[in-house]
Each structure stands twice: as structure tokens, then as C-alpha cells.
Short mmCIF file of C-alpha atoms and ligand atoms in Angstrom, two decimals:
data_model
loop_
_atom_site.label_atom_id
_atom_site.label_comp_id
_atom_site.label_asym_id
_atom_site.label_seq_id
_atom_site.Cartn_x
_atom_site.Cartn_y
_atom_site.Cartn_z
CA UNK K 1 16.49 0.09 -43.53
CA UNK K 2 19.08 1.10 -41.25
CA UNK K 3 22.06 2.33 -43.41
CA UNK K 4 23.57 5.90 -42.65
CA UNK K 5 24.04 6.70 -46.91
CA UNK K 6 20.51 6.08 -47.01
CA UNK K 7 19.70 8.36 -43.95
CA UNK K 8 21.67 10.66 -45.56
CA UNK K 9 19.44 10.48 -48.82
CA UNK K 10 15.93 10.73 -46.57
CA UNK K 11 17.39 13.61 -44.67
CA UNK K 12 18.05 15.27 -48.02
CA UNK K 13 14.66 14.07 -49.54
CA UNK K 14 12.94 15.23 -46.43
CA UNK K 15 13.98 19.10 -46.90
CA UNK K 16 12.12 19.22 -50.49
CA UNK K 17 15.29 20.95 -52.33
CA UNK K 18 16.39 23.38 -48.91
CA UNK K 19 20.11 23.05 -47.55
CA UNK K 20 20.87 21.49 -44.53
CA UNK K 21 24.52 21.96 -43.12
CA UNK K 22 26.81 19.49 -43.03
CA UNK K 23 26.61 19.80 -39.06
CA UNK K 24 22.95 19.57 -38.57
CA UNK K 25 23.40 16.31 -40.80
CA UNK K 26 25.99 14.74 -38.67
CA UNK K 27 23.98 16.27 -35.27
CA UNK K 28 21.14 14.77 -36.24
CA UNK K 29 21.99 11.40 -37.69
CA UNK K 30 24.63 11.01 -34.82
CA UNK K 31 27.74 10.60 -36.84
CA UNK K 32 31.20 13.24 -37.79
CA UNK K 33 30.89 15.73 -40.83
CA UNK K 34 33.58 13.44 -42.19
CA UNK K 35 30.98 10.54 -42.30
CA UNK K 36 28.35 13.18 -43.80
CA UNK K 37 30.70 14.04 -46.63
CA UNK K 38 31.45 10.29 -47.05
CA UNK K 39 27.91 9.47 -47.54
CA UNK K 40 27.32 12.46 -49.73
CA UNK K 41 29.81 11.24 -52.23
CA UNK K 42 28.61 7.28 -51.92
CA UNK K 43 25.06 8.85 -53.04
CA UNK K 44 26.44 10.98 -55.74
CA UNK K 45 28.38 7.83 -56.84
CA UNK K 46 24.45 6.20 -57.17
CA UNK K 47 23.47 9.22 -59.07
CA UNK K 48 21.92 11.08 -56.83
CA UNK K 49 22.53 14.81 -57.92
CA UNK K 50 23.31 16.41 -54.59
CA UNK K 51 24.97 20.07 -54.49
CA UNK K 52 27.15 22.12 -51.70
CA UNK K 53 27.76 24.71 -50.69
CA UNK K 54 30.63 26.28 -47.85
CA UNK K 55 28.37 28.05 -45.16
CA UNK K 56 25.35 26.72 -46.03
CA UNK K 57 25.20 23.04 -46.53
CA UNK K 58 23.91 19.92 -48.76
CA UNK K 59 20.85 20.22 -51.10
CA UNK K 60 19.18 17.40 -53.57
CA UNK K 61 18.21 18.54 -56.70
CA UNK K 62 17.25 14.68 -58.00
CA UNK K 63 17.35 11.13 -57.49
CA UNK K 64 17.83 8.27 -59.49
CA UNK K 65 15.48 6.15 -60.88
CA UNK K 66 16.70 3.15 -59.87
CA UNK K 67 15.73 -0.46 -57.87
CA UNK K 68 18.31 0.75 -55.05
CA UNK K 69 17.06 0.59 -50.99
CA UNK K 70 17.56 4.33 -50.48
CA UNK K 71 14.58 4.76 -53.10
CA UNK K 72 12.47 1.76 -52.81
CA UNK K 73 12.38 1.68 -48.99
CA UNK K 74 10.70 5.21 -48.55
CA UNK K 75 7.94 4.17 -51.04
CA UNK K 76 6.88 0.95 -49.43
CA UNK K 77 3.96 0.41 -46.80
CA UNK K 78 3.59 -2.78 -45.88
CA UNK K 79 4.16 -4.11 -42.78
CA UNK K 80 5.38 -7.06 -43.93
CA UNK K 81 8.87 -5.34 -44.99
CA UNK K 82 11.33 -5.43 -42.29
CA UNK K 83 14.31 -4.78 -43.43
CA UNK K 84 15.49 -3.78 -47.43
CA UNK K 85 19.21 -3.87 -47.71
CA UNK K 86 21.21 -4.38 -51.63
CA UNK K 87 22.63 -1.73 -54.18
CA UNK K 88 23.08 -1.07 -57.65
CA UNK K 89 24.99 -4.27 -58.57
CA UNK K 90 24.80 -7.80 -57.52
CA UNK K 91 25.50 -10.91 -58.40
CA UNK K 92 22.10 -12.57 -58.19
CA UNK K 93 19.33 -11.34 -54.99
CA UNK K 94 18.14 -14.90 -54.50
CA UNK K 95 21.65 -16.03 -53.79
CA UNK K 96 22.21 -12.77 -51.69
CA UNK K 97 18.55 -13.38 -49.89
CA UNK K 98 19.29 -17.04 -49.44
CA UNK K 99 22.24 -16.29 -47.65
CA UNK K 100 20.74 -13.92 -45.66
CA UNK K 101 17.69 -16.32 -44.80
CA UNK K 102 20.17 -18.92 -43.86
CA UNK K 103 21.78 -16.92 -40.96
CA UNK K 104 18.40 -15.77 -39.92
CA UNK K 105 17.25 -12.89 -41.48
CA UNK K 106 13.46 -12.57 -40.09
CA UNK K 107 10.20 -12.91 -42.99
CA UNK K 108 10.12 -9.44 -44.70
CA UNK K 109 13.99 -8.90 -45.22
CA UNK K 110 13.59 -7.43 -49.04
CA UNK K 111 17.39 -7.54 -50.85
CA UNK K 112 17.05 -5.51 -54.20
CA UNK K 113 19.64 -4.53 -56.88
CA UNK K 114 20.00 -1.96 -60.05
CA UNK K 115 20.95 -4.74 -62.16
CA UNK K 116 22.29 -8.49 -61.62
CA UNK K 117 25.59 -9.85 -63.22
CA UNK K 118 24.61 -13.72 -62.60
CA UNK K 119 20.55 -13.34 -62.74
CA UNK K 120 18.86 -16.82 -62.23
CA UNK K 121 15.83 -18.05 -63.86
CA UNK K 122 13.51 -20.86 -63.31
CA UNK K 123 15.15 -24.61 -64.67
CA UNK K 124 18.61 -23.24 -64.15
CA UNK K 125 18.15 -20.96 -66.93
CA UNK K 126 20.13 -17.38 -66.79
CA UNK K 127 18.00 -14.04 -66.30
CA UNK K 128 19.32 -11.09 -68.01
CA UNK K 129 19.01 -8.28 -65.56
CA UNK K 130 20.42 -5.27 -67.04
CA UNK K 131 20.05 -2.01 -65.32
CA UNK K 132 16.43 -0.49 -65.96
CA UNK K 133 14.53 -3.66 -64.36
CA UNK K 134 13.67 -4.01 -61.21
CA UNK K 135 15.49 -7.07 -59.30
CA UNK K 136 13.92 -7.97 -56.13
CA UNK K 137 14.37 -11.19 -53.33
CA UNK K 138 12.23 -11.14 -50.15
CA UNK K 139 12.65 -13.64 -47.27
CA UNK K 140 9.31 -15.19 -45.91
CA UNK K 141 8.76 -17.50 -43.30
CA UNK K 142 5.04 -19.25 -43.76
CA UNK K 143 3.87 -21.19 -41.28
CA UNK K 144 3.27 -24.28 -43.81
CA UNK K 145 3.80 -27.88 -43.97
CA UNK K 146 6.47 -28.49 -47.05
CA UNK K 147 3.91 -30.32 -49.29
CA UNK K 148 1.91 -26.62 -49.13
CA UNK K 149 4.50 -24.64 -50.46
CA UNK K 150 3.86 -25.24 -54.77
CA UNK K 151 1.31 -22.05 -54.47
CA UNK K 152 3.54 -19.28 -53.24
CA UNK K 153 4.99 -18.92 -56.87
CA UNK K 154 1.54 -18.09 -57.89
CA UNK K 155 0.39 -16.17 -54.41
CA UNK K 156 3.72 -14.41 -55.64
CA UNK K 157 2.70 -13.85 -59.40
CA UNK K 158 -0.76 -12.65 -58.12
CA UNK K 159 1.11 -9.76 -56.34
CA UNK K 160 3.10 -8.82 -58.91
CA UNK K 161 -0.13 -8.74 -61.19
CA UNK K 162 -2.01 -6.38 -58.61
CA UNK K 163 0.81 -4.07 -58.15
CA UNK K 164 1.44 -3.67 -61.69
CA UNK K 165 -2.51 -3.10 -62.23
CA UNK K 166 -2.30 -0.24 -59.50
CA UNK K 167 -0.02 1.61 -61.78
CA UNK K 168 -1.79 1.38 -64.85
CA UNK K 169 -0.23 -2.06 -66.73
CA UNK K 170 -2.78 -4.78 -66.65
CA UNK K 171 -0.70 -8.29 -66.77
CA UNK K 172 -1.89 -11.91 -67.65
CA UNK K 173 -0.51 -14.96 -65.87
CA UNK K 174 1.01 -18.07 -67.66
CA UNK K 175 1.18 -20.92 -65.09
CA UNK K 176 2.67 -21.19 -62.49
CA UNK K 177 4.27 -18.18 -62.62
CA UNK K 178 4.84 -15.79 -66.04
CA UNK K 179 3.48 -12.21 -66.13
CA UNK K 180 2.73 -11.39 -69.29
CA UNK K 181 1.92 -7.85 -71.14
CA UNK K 182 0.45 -8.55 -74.93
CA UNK K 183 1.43 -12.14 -74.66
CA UNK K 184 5.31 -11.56 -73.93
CA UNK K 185 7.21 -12.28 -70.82
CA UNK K 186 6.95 -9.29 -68.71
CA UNK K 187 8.12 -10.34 -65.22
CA UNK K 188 9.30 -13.65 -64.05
CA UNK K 189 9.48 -15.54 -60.74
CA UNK K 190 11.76 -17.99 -59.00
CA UNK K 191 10.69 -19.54 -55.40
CA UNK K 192 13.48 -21.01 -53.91
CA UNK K 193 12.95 -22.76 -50.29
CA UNK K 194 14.78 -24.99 -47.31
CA UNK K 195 12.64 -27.31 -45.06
CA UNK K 196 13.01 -29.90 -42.94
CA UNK K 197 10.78 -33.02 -42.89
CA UNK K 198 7.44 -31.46 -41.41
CA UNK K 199 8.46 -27.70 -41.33
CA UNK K 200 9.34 -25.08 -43.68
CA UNK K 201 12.29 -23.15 -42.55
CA UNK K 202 12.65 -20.39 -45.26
CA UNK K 203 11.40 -19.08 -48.40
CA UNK K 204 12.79 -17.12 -50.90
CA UNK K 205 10.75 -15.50 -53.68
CA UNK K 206 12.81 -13.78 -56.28
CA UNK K 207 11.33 -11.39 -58.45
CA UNK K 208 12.31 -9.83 -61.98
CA UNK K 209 10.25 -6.94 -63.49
CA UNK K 210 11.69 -5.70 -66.91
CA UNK K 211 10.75 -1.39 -66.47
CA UNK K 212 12.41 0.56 -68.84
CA UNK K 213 13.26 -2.02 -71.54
CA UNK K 214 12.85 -5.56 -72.34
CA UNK K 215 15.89 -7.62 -71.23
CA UNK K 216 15.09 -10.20 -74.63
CA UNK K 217 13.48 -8.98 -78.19
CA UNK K 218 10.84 -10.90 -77.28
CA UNK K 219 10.01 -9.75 -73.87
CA UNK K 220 8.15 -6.73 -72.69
CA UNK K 221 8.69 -3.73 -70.21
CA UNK K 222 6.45 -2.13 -68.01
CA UNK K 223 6.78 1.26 -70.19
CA UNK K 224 5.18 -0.11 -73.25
CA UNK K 225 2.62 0.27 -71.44
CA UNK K 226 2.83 2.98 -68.85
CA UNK K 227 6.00 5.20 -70.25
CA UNK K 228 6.15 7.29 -67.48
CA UNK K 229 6.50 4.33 -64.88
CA UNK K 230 9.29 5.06 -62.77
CA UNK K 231 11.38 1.89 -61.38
CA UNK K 232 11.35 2.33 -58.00
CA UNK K 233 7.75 2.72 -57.77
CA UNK K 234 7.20 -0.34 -59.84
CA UNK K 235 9.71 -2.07 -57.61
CA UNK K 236 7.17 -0.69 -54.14
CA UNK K 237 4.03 -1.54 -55.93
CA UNK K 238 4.88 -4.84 -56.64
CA UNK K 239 6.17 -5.53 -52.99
CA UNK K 240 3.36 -4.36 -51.26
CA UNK K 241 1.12 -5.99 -53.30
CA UNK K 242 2.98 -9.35 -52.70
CA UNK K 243 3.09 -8.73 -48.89
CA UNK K 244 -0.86 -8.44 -49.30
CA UNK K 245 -1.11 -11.00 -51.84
CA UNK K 246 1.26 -13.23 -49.13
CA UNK K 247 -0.72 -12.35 -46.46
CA UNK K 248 -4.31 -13.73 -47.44
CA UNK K 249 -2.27 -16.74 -48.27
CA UNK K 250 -1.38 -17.69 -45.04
CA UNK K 251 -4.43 -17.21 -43.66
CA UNK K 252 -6.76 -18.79 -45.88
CA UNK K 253 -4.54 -20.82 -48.41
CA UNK K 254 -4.48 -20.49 -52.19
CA UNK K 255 -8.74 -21.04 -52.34
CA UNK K 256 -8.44 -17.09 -50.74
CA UNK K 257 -6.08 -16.66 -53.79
CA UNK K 258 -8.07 -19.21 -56.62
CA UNK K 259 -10.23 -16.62 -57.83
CA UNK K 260 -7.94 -13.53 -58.77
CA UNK K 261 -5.56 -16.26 -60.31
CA UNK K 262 -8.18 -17.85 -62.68
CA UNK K 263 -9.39 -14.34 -63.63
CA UNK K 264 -5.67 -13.90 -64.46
CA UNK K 265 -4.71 -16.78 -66.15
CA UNK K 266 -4.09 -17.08 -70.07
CA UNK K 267 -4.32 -20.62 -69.99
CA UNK K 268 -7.87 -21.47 -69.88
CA UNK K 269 -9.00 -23.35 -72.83
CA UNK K 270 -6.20 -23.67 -74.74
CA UNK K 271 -4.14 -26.42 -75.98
CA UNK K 272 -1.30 -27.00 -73.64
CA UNK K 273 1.57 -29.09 -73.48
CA UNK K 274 3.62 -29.57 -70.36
CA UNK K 275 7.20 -30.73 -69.82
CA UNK K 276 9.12 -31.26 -66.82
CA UNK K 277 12.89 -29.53 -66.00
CA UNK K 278 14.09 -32.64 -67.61
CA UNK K 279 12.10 -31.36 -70.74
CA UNK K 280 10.17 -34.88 -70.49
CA UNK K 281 6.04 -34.69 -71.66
CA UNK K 282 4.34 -34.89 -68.63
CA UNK K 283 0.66 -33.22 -69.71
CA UNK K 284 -1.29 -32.52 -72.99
CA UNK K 285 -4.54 -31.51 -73.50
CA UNK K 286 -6.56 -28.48 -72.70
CA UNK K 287 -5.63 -26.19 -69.50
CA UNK K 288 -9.41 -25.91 -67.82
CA UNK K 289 -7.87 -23.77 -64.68
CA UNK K 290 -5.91 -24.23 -61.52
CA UNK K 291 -7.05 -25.99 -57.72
CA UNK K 292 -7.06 -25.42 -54.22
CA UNK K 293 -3.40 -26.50 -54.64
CA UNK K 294 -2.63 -24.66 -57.30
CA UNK K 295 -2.47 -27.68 -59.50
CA UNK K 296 -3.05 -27.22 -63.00
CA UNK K 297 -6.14 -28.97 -64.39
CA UNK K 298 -5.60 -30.29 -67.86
CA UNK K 299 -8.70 -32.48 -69.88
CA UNK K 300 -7.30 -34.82 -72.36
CA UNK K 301 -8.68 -38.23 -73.84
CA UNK K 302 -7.78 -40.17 -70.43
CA UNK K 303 -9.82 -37.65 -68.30
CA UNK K 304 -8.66 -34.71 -65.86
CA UNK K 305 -5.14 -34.63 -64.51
CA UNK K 306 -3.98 -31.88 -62.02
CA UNK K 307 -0.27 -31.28 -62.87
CA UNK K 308 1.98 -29.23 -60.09
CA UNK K 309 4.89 -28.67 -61.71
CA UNK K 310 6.68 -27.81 -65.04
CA UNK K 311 6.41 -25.28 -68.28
CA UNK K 312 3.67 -25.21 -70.15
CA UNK K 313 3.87 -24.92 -74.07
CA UNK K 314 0.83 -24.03 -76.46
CA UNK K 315 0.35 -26.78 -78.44
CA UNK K 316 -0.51 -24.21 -81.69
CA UNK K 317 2.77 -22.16 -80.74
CA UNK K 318 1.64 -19.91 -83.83
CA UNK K 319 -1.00 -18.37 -81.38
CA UNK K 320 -0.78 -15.41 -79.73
CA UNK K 321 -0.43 -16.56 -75.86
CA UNK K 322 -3.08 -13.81 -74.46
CA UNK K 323 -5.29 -11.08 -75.57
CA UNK K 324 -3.69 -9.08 -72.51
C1 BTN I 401 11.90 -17.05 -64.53
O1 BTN I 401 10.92 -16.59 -65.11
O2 BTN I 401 12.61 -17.92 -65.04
C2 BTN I 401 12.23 -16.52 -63.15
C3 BTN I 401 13.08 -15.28 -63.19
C4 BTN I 401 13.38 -14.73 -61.81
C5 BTN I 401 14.36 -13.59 -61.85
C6 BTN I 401 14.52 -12.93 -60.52
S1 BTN I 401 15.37 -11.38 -60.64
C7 BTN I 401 15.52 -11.31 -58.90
C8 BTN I 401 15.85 -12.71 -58.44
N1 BTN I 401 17.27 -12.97 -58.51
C9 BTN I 401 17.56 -13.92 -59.38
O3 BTN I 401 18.72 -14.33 -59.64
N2 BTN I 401 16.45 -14.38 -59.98
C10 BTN I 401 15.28 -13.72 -59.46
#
């Protein structure tokens, strides 16, 4: 990540609480006091507490918790990740990422935001992204035919699942994509893609973790079950475990992915119904798992039908959805 505010911030973060003058700033980063002062007051704007004082300089005394690039960048280790650009507000990071994809952003440009004014969910549906969640679009180029794109969502919702397990929340999986804590919606993901006839030419995987509070009553947040679970980490985690997630993907297709998914999923043997985004009954019968393809596998009285898209229902909606 290449903006000068967020040198400024890793400059700051880098001397652990000492001063650095406003000249050895500007010296160092290549740009006028002016510009140092500039960026000083952008990151206080953020809430980064940041003091001064004449003769001696620019300390940090804290930094926000929030899903912003000058905290989220530092803290991720993937490879994958070239490039994480956004701020504290934004309309929606798919659209922002889907712009950026279409005027050739490279796989691993990450767009991120503190909170989302126009948040978009799966079947047009809106996603409430208030500040305290972590809102998060990454570009990725796979070397796939169209017709193998349907498992990304999942290779996606895997990822989120292992990064959230690193820090302590164990998630379930609702296909394709839900995460779930205690059987309510925890994190949600929408895959959004271009392609031409035979070759994919973008895709965009958008992801919403709710951190410090549940964006709907009955949704849940990271901290109900690690309270000390500070955004931007959850916001790293997650990313890194996609890239990794992402990565055995493209070399060895969802089989590499099958296993970790079904162990997952909240599905299995239960009474499912399935619709399609024009709410029509496309499945019922019991969910037995998912395929190679990622299909879901549902046995009813006409025999085994492997179902790639839609929203699953429990038939019994009285039952809890997972043990999780
Ligand atoms: C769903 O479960 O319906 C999917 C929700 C996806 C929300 C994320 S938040 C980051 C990205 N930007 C958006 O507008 N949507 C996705």
C-alpha cells in the first residue's frame, strides 16, 4: 500500500511511542514538512491519537481499531495481497473493487472500508455495514474456465472459517456461503465476476464480518465469542486465510477444498428446502454434503440431485441451524 498518510502512520508505529521530527518524517518519506503535518492531521481525523511537540517532533500514543488500510495492511502476510487501498467510509467495496478490476487492477488488490453506506448482499438484498464490522473486496484473477467458477464462494467461506478459527471463534458454514456462530449469520459473502465465453477475466469476492456488534438482532459478532478481538486483526486473519484458502484452489480445485468444507458444513442431514433468486422451489429433501463442484447433494423421493445455486431453508425452521 503505497499511500504517504499511511507511511506516515508506519513511520509513527515503527518508533514504538518515541518522537520523530517533523523533518526526519518528510527526509525520510521524501515529501515537505507541510505534507507531514497534512498527513498527521488526515490520521488524527481517522482517530489515530498522535501528539506534537515544537523541537521535538510527532509521537503515537494509539490507533484505531478499525477495517482502514493503514491498519490492516501492516498485519497481513500473504503474498497474495498486492495492493490494499479504501478508508473509513464507502459506498459499497464490491462496487469500488469492481471498478478497480475493470481498469486492471492485478489479483490481490484488497479495497476495505470502516463501514459501507450502500452494503450489498447476495439476491440484491442490502448489507448493513455499520462501523465495527469489517468490510472487505479483493480482486482475483483464477486461471478457470467460467463454468468452474460456482466454488470460489465456498473456497472463499472456507477462508473466512480458518481465519476466524485462528483467533479463537470456531464458525459453521450454511451453503454456499453463510458463516455462522451459534446458528446466526456471522459473516456473509458475495462473489461477483466478468468473463468472456471461455475465460474468466475478473473476480470479485466481497466479504462482510460483523466484529464488534451484530449489524441485525438476529445476527452475531465475532466478540460474542472472542471479546477482545480487535477488527483489524479479524479483517488480516480472514484475508490471509482466503489467499491460502484461494490458493489450494487453483491448484487442485474444490476436491483440495471438499474436505474442510464438509467438516464445516451445518447442512448435513437435515431437511432442506432450496429456492432460487426468483424465490421459486428448486430442491427439497435432505442436504447429504457438497461435490467436486461444489454442488449441493440433496436425497429426496426421486433420488439424488446436486443443486449449484440458491438459499437453502430448513424445512423445520423451528430448529436451531447448528450446534456451532
Ligand atoms: C450475503 O450474505 O448476502 C453477502 C454479504 C456480503 C457483504 C460484503 S461487505 C463487503 C462487500 N461489499 C458489499 O457491498 N458487499 C460485500
Amino acid at each position: 500500500m503505497a499511500t504517504r498518510r499511511a507511511d506516515v502512520a508506519s513511520a509513527l508505529r515503527g518508533a514504538s511511542g518515541r518522537a520523530l521530527s517533523g523533518e526526519a518524517l518528510a527526509r525520510d518519506l521524501g515529501i515537505s514538512r507541510t505534507a507531514v503535518a497534512k498527513h498527521v492531521a488526515s490520521l488524527r481525523s481517522l482517530g489515530y491519537a498522535i501528539e506534537a511537540a515544537p523541537g521535538v517532533g510527532y509521537w503515537l500514543v494509539s490507533a484505531p481499531d478499525a477495517c482502514i488500510p493503514e491498519e490492516v495492511w501492516p498485519r497481513l502476510g500473504d503474498l497474495l495481497w498486492v495492493e490494499c487501498t479504501g478508508g473509513p467510509q464507502t459506498r459499497s467495496t464490491n462496487d469500488d473493487a469492481k471498478r478497480l478490476a475493470q481498469a486492471g487492477a492485478g489479483e490481490g488488490t484488497i479495497v476495505i472500508a470502516g463501514r459501507q453506506s450502500g452494503g450489498r448482499g447476495r439476491f440484491g438484498r442490502t448489507w448493513a455495514s455499520p462501523e465495527g464490522g469489517v468490510y472487505a473486496s479483493v480482486v482475483l484473477r483464477p486461471p478457470l474456465a467460467p463454468s468452474e467458477l460456482a466454488p470460489v464462494a465456498l473456497v472463499v467461506a472456507v477462508g473466512v472459517a480458518r481465519g476466524l478459527a485462528g483467533l479463537g471463534c470456531e464458525v459453521g458454514l450454511k451453503w454456499p456461503n453463510d458463516v455462522l456462530l451459534g446458528g446466526r449469520k456471522l459473516a456473509g459473502i458475495l462473489v461477483e465476476t466478468a468473463a468472456e465465453v471461455d475465460c474468466v477475466e475478473w473476480v470479485v469476492a466481497g466479504i462482510g464480518v460483523n466484529v464488534a456488534g451484530a449489524a441485525y438482532a438476529d445476527g452475531a459478532c465475532v466478540r460474542d465469542a472472542v471479546p477482545e478481538a480487535a477488527i483489524a486483526d479479524v479483517a488480516a486473519a480472514v484475508l490471509d486465510a482466503v489467499a491460502g484458502a484461494y490458493r489450494v484452489f487453483c491448484s487442485g480445485g474444490f476436491a483440495a477444498v471438499r474436505e474442510e468444507y464438509l467438516a464445516l458444513g451445518t447442512l448435513w442431514g437435515r431437511q432442506v428446502l432450496v429456492h432460487d433468486s426468483l424465490g421459486r422451489r428448486v430442491a427439497d429433501g435432505v442436504a447429504q454434503g457438497v461435490d467436486d463442484a461444489g454442488a449441493l447433494l440433496i436425497s429426496g423421493d426421486s433420488g439424488t440431485l446436486a443443486v449449484m445455486a440458491g438459499e437453502v431453508t430448513l424445512a423445520d425452521t423451528h430448529e436451531p441451524l447448528t450446534e456451532r
